[in-house]
């Protein structure tokens, strides 16, 4: 089964399980995605905990007004007397040759908005734990799911498994350099750490998991230990998640740094359709390992 088929069938499987509880389909038209956002907000205000799904993260832009101007501000506008417990799931990023309209990563569009929470799991266990936390949260939460992660297999705890929103996770311990990443770039960073280990470099991999709120303590603790950092992300470089992470490091861990922080991002271009150009535009283990060697002054 292709990744794109999995994106569709995941929601179909959920609908089959919970159709009695109120699952419903909506038109594929991107214009209807704005209507979907409004309907979800209305349901949340009336006491439900709706979980909306955008077939591709690119389509979320059609619901931007509803998410940013209505859902995010609802609690503030009503002086804390109303809430909007809304979850919006969206596949994001490149990897399935979706070109310009099926490859965008919208994370940075929303992480700057007060009132929204944004999470981006990298493993099956974190996907379960963060989604459960998102559904139970009384604020609107955007759950971004890397498209290439739908094929990923891993252990998932049975029963009650909650991953708190706002808490990062150290996926690999290290002492020489910190690789800060999230979502699809976690596997990229882990592969880069394997490459660096062959050169006797010990890399620590920190998975942010939550993008807003962000776990500043985890970032600063790791950088204080390794004294060097590389930030890896799936989005564009300008005003991206990595820029916020670098700001945190230079503000509160500057004295710990032995080298300038490096960033590895998607190329600053619309995502190409051609698979070779797409691969060249994305972050890769080789690019991350090279950035780590630069902060270690090994090249």
Short mmCIF file of C-alpha atoms in Angstrom, two decimals:
data_model
loop_
_atom_site.label_atom_id
_atom_site.label_comp_id
_atom_site.label_asym_id
_atom_site.label_seq_id
_atom_site.Cartn_x
_atom_site.Cartn_y
_atom_site.Cartn_z
CA UNK A 1 0.00 0.00 0.00
CA UNK A 2 1.38 3.42 -0.91
CA UNK A 3 1.83 6.21 1.60
CA UNK A 4 -0.87 8.27 -0.08
CA UNK A 5 -3.33 5.37 0.18
CA UNK A 6 -2.49 5.04 3.87
CA UNK A 7 -3.33 8.70 4.46
CA UNK A 8 -6.85 8.06 3.22
CA UNK A 9 -7.38 4.63 4.77
CA UNK A 10 -6.32 5.72 8.26
CA UNK A 11 -9.34 8.00 8.49
CA UNK A 12 -11.58 5.40 6.87
CA UNK A 13 -10.52 2.88 9.51
CA UNK A 14 -11.28 5.33 12.30
CA UNK A 15 -14.67 6.10 10.76
CA UNK A 16 -15.48 2.39 10.57
CA UNK A 17 -14.69 1.99 14.28
CA UNK A 18 -16.53 5.06 15.51
CA UNK A 19 -19.25 5.74 12.96
CA UNK A 20 -21.93 5.38 15.63
CA UNK A 21 -20.18 8.01 17.75
CA UNK A 22 -20.46 10.57 14.98
CA UNK A 23 -17.78 10.27 12.28
CA UNK A 24 -18.72 11.99 9.03
CA UNK A 25 -17.09 12.64 5.69
CA UNK A 26 -16.78 15.99 3.92
CA UNK A 27 -16.10 16.97 0.29
CA UNK A 28 -12.52 16.85 -0.93
CA UNK A 29 -12.78 20.39 -2.30
CA UNK A 30 -10.16 22.58 -0.65
CA UNK A 31 -12.74 25.33 -0.32
CA UNK A 32 -14.77 23.00 1.87
CA UNK A 33 -11.85 22.72 4.30
CA UNK A 34 -12.70 26.20 5.58
CA UNK A 35 -16.24 25.01 6.21
CA UNK A 36 -14.85 21.93 7.97
CA UNK A 37 -12.89 24.16 10.34
CA UNK A 38 -15.95 26.25 11.16
CA UNK A 39 -18.09 23.18 11.77
CA UNK A 40 -15.46 21.76 14.11
CA UNK A 41 -15.24 24.97 16.11
CA UNK A 42 -19.01 25.04 16.46
CA UNK A 43 -19.06 21.45 17.68
CA UNK A 44 -16.30 22.22 20.20
CA UNK A 45 -18.16 25.23 21.57
CA UNK A 46 -21.26 23.08 22.04
CA UNK A 47 -19.39 20.58 24.21
CA UNK A 48 -18.05 18.00 21.78
CA UNK A 49 -14.37 17.16 21.20
CA UNK A 50 -14.19 17.04 17.40
CA UNK A 51 -11.16 15.60 15.60
CA UNK A 52 -10.87 17.06 12.11
CA UNK A 53 -8.64 15.65 9.40
CA UNK A 54 -7.16 17.45 6.42
CA UNK A 55 -6.19 14.96 3.72
CA UNK A 56 -3.00 16.95 3.12
CA UNK A 57 -1.46 19.67 5.28
CA UNK A 58 -1.41 22.05 2.34
CA UNK A 59 -5.24 22.23 2.44
CA UNK A 60 -5.16 23.60 5.98
CA UNK A 61 -4.55 27.05 4.53
CA UNK A 62 -8.18 27.12 3.41
CA UNK A 63 -9.21 26.96 7.08
CA UNK A 64 -6.62 29.50 8.23
CA UNK A 65 -9.16 32.17 9.14
CA UNK A 66 -11.25 29.76 11.22
CA UNK A 67 -8.22 28.31 13.02
CA UNK A 68 -6.24 31.51 13.69
CA UNK A 69 -8.95 34.14 14.10
CA UNK A 70 -11.65 32.05 15.76
CA UNK A 71 -10.39 28.85 17.41
CA UNK A 72 -7.13 30.31 18.73
CA UNK A 73 -8.75 33.44 20.19
CA UNK A 74 -11.98 31.97 21.57
CA UNK A 75 -10.87 31.45 25.18
CA UNK A 76 -9.21 34.89 25.34
CA UNK A 77 -12.18 36.69 23.76
CA UNK A 78 -14.54 35.19 26.34
CA UNK A 79 -12.32 35.86 29.33
CA UNK A 80 -11.66 32.19 29.95
CA UNK A 81 -15.36 31.36 30.19
CA UNK A 82 -15.41 29.40 26.91
CA UNK A 83 -13.04 26.84 25.42
CA UNK A 84 -12.42 25.22 22.06
CA UNK A 85 -11.29 21.57 22.55
CA UNK A 86 -10.63 21.00 18.86
CA UNK A 87 -8.07 18.63 17.32
CA UNK A 88 -6.98 19.08 13.72
CA UNK A 89 -4.90 16.28 12.17
CA UNK A 90 -2.94 16.94 8.98
CA UNK A 91 -0.30 14.98 7.03
CA UNK A 92 2.58 17.33 6.34
CA UNK A 93 5.81 17.63 4.42
CA UNK A 94 7.30 16.12 1.31
CA UNK A 95 8.21 12.59 0.34
CA UNK A 96 5.40 11.25 -1.87
CA UNK A 97 6.24 13.33 -4.99
CA UNK A 98 3.28 15.59 -4.30
CA UNK A 99 5.04 18.67 -5.68
CA UNK A 100 3.81 22.13 -4.77
CA UNK A 101 0.31 21.40 -3.44
CA UNK A 102 0.85 18.17 -1.50
CA UNK A 103 4.28 18.67 0.09
CA UNK A 104 4.15 21.78 2.26
CA UNK A 105 4.87 21.73 5.97
CA UNK A 106 2.55 24.27 7.64
CA UNK A 107 4.03 24.05 11.16
CA UNK A 108 5.58 27.54 11.20
CA UNK A 109 2.30 29.10 10.05
CA UNK A 110 0.68 28.16 13.36
CA UNK A 111 3.40 27.96 16.01
CA UNK A 112 3.51 31.76 16.24
CA UNK A 113 -0.20 32.02 17.15
CA UNK A 114 -1.11 32.41 20.85
CA UNK A 115 -3.96 30.08 21.77
CA UNK A 116 -2.89 27.22 19.49
CA UNK A 117 -0.89 24.14 20.40
CA UNK A 118 1.09 22.25 17.75
CA UNK A 119 2.58 18.77 18.06
CA UNK A 120 4.54 16.63 15.58
CA UNK A 121 5.11 13.00 16.61
CA UNK A 122 7.92 10.90 15.12
CA UNK A 123 7.10 7.40 16.40
CA UNK A 124 3.94 5.27 16.64
CA UNK A 125 4.03 5.43 20.45
CA UNK A 126 4.34 9.22 20.43
CA UNK A 127 1.58 9.48 17.82
CA UNK A 128 -0.80 7.62 20.13
CA UNK A 129 0.26 9.47 23.26
CA UNK A 130 0.17 12.94 21.75
CA UNK A 131 -3.17 12.40 19.99
CA UNK A 132 -4.76 11.28 23.26
CA UNK A 133 -3.35 14.34 25.01
CA UNK A 134 -4.60 16.57 22.19
CA UNK A 135 -8.14 15.20 22.41
CA UNK A 136 -8.22 15.75 26.17
CA UNK A 137 -6.84 19.28 25.95
CA UNK A 138 -9.32 22.15 26.24
CA UNK A 139 -7.46 24.21 23.65
CA UNK A 140 -7.24 23.79 19.85
CA UNK A 141 -4.37 21.43 19.00
CA UNK A 142 -2.90 20.84 15.55
CA UNK A 143 -1.38 17.38 15.14
CA UNK A 144 1.02 17.30 12.19
CA UNK A 145 1.80 13.81 10.90
CA UNK A 146 4.77 13.39 8.58
CA UNK A 147 3.49 11.69 5.45
CA UNK A 148 6.47 9.34 5.22
CA UNK A 149 5.88 8.12 8.80
CA UNK A 150 2.66 6.24 8.02
CA UNK A 151 4.73 3.24 6.99
CA UNK A 152 6.81 3.35 10.20
CA UNK A 153 6.42 0.41 12.59
CA UNK A 154 7.25 0.48 16.29
CA UNK A 155 6.18 -0.60 19.74
CA UNK A 156 3.01 1.06 21.03
CA UNK A 157 2.04 0.67 24.69
CA UNK A 158 -1.35 -0.92 25.21
CA UNK A 159 -4.04 0.74 27.26
CA UNK A 160 -3.63 4.22 28.67
CA UNK A 161 -0.59 5.90 27.14
CA UNK A 162 -0.30 9.68 27.37
CA UNK A 163 2.54 11.85 26.10
CA UNK A 164 2.30 15.31 27.71
CA UNK A 165 2.17 18.20 25.27
CA UNK A 166 5.24 20.40 25.72
CA UNK A 167 7.72 17.70 26.67
CA UNK A 168 10.63 16.69 24.41
CA UNK A 169 12.31 13.28 24.40
CA UNK A 170 15.96 12.30 24.09
CA UNK A 171 15.92 9.61 21.43
CA UNK A 172 19.66 8.97 21.69
CA UNK A 173 22.18 9.96 24.37
CA UNK A 174 25.41 11.66 23.32
CA UNK A 175 28.19 13.91 24.54
CA UNK A 176 29.78 15.74 21.57
CA UNK A 177 26.94 17.47 19.69
CA UNK A 178 23.17 17.88 20.05
CA UNK A 179 20.91 17.18 17.05
CA UNK A 180 17.54 18.84 17.68
CA UNK A 181 14.73 17.58 15.45
CA UNK A 182 11.08 16.54 15.26
CA UNK A 183 8.68 14.48 13.16
CA UNK A 184 10.30 13.04 10.00
CA UNK A 185 13.68 14.57 10.78
CA UNK A 186 14.07 12.38 13.87
CA UNK A 187 14.89 9.38 11.69
CA UNK A 188 17.18 11.61 9.62
CA UNK A 189 19.02 12.73 12.76
CA UNK A 190 19.31 9.18 14.10
CA UNK A 191 20.86 8.02 10.82
CA UNK A 192 23.23 10.98 10.93
CA UNK A 193 24.17 10.00 14.49
CA UNK A 194 25.03 6.50 13.23
CA UNK A 195 27.27 8.01 10.55
CA UNK A 196 28.97 10.26 13.11
CA UNK A 197 29.53 7.33 15.45
CA UNK A 198 31.68 5.72 12.76
CA UNK A 199 33.90 8.81 13.08
CA UNK A 200 33.93 8.47 16.89
CA UNK A 201 31.55 11.40 17.35
CA UNK A 202 28.85 10.94 20.00
CA UNK A 203 25.65 12.74 18.94
CA UNK A 204 22.66 13.30 21.19
CA UNK A 205 19.28 13.33 19.40
CA UNK A 206 16.53 15.44 20.99
CA UNK A 207 13.02 14.99 19.57
CA UNK A 208 10.97 18.11 20.29
CA UNK A 209 7.62 16.28 19.79
CA UNK A 210 5.78 19.48 20.75
CA UNK A 211 6.37 22.68 18.76
CA UNK A 212 4.10 24.95 20.75
CA UNK A 213 4.63 24.87 23.65
CA UNK A 214 8.28 23.92 23.16
CA UNK A 215 10.41 22.21 25.79
CA UNK A 216 13.11 24.83 26.37
CA UNK A 217 14.51 22.97 29.38
CA UNK A 218 15.27 19.85 27.33
CA UNK A 219 17.00 21.92 24.63
CA UNK A 220 19.13 23.89 27.07
CA UNK A 221 20.04 20.84 29.17
CA UNK A 222 21.36 18.97 26.15
CA UNK A 223 23.27 21.94 24.73
CA UNK A 224 24.86 22.58 28.12
CA UNK A 225 26.11 19.00 28.05
CA UNK A 226 27.44 18.85 24.47
CA UNK A 227 28.31 22.54 23.89
CA UNK A 228 27.34 22.26 20.22
CA UNK A 229 24.03 22.09 18.37
CA UNK A 230 22.54 21.35 14.95
CA UNK A 231 18.83 22.02 14.39
CA UNK A 232 17.10 19.88 11.76
CA UNK A 233 13.65 20.57 10.30
CA UNK A 234 11.43 19.61 7.40
CA UNK A 235 10.25 23.14 6.64
CA UNK A 236 11.67 26.18 4.88
CA UNK A 237 14.52 28.06 6.59
CA UNK A 238 13.03 31.55 6.84
CA UNK A 239 11.29 32.04 10.22
CA UNK A 240 11.06 28.28 10.69
CA UNK A 241 10.93 26.16 13.86
CA UNK A 242 14.71 25.98 13.84
CA UNK A 243 14.95 29.77 14.03
CA UNK A 244 12.99 29.70 17.28
CA UNK A 245 15.19 26.93 18.68
CA UNK A 246 18.35 28.85 17.78
CA UNK A 247 16.93 31.94 19.52
CA UNK A 248 16.35 29.90 22.70
CA UNK A 249 19.91 28.56 22.60
CA UNK A 250 21.63 31.90 21.96
CA UNK A 251 19.51 33.62 24.60
CA UNK A 252 19.91 31.14 27.45
CA UNK A 253 22.83 28.87 26.55
CA UNK A 254 25.23 31.20 24.75
CA UNK A 255 28.00 30.76 27.30
CA UNK A 256 27.84 26.98 26.83
CA UNK A 257 28.42 27.11 23.07
CA UNK A 258 31.80 26.21 21.61
CA UNK A 259 30.61 26.86 18.03
CA UNK A 260 27.80 28.68 16.21
CA UNK A 261 24.56 26.72 15.93
CA UNK A 262 23.95 25.18 12.50
CA UNK A 263 20.57 24.61 10.82
CA UNK A 264 19.59 21.96 8.26
CA UNK A 265 16.28 22.67 6.51
CA UNK A 266 14.34 22.08 3.33
CA UNK A 267 15.70 24.13 0.45
CA UNK A 268 14.13 27.58 0.20
CA UNK A 269 12.09 26.68 -2.89
CA UNK A 270 8.67 25.19 -3.64
CA UNK A 271 9.00 21.41 -3.44
CA UNK A 272 9.85 19.93 -6.88
CA UNK A 273 7.91 17.00 -8.32
CA UNK A 274 10.93 15.17 -9.76
CA UNK A 275 12.09 12.59 -7.21
CA UNK A 276 15.77 13.46 -7.58
CA UNK A 277 15.11 17.18 -7.11
CA UNK A 278 12.75 16.41 -4.22
CA UNK A 279 15.44 14.36 -2.51
CA UNK A 280 17.99 17.14 -3.06
CA UNK A 281 15.65 19.70 -1.50
CA UNK A 282 15.05 17.77 1.73
CA UNK A 283 17.16 17.41 4.85
CA UNK A 284 19.26 14.25 4.73
CA UNK A 285 21.52 12.30 7.13
CA UNK A 286 24.51 13.36 5.05
CA UNK A 287 23.63 17.06 5.36
CA UNK A 288 23.08 16.72 9.11
CA UNK A 289 26.35 14.82 9.63
CA UNK A 290 28.21 17.47 7.64
CA UNK A 291 26.69 20.24 9.78
CA UNK A 292 27.73 18.36 12.92
CA UNK A 293 31.28 18.07 11.66
CA UNK A 294 31.32 21.83 11.02
CA UNK A 295 30.34 22.67 14.60
CA UNK A 296 33.01 20.21 15.75
CA UNK A 297 35.54 21.88 13.43
CA UNK A 298 36.19 18.58 11.71
CA UNK A 299 35.76 20.10 8.24
#
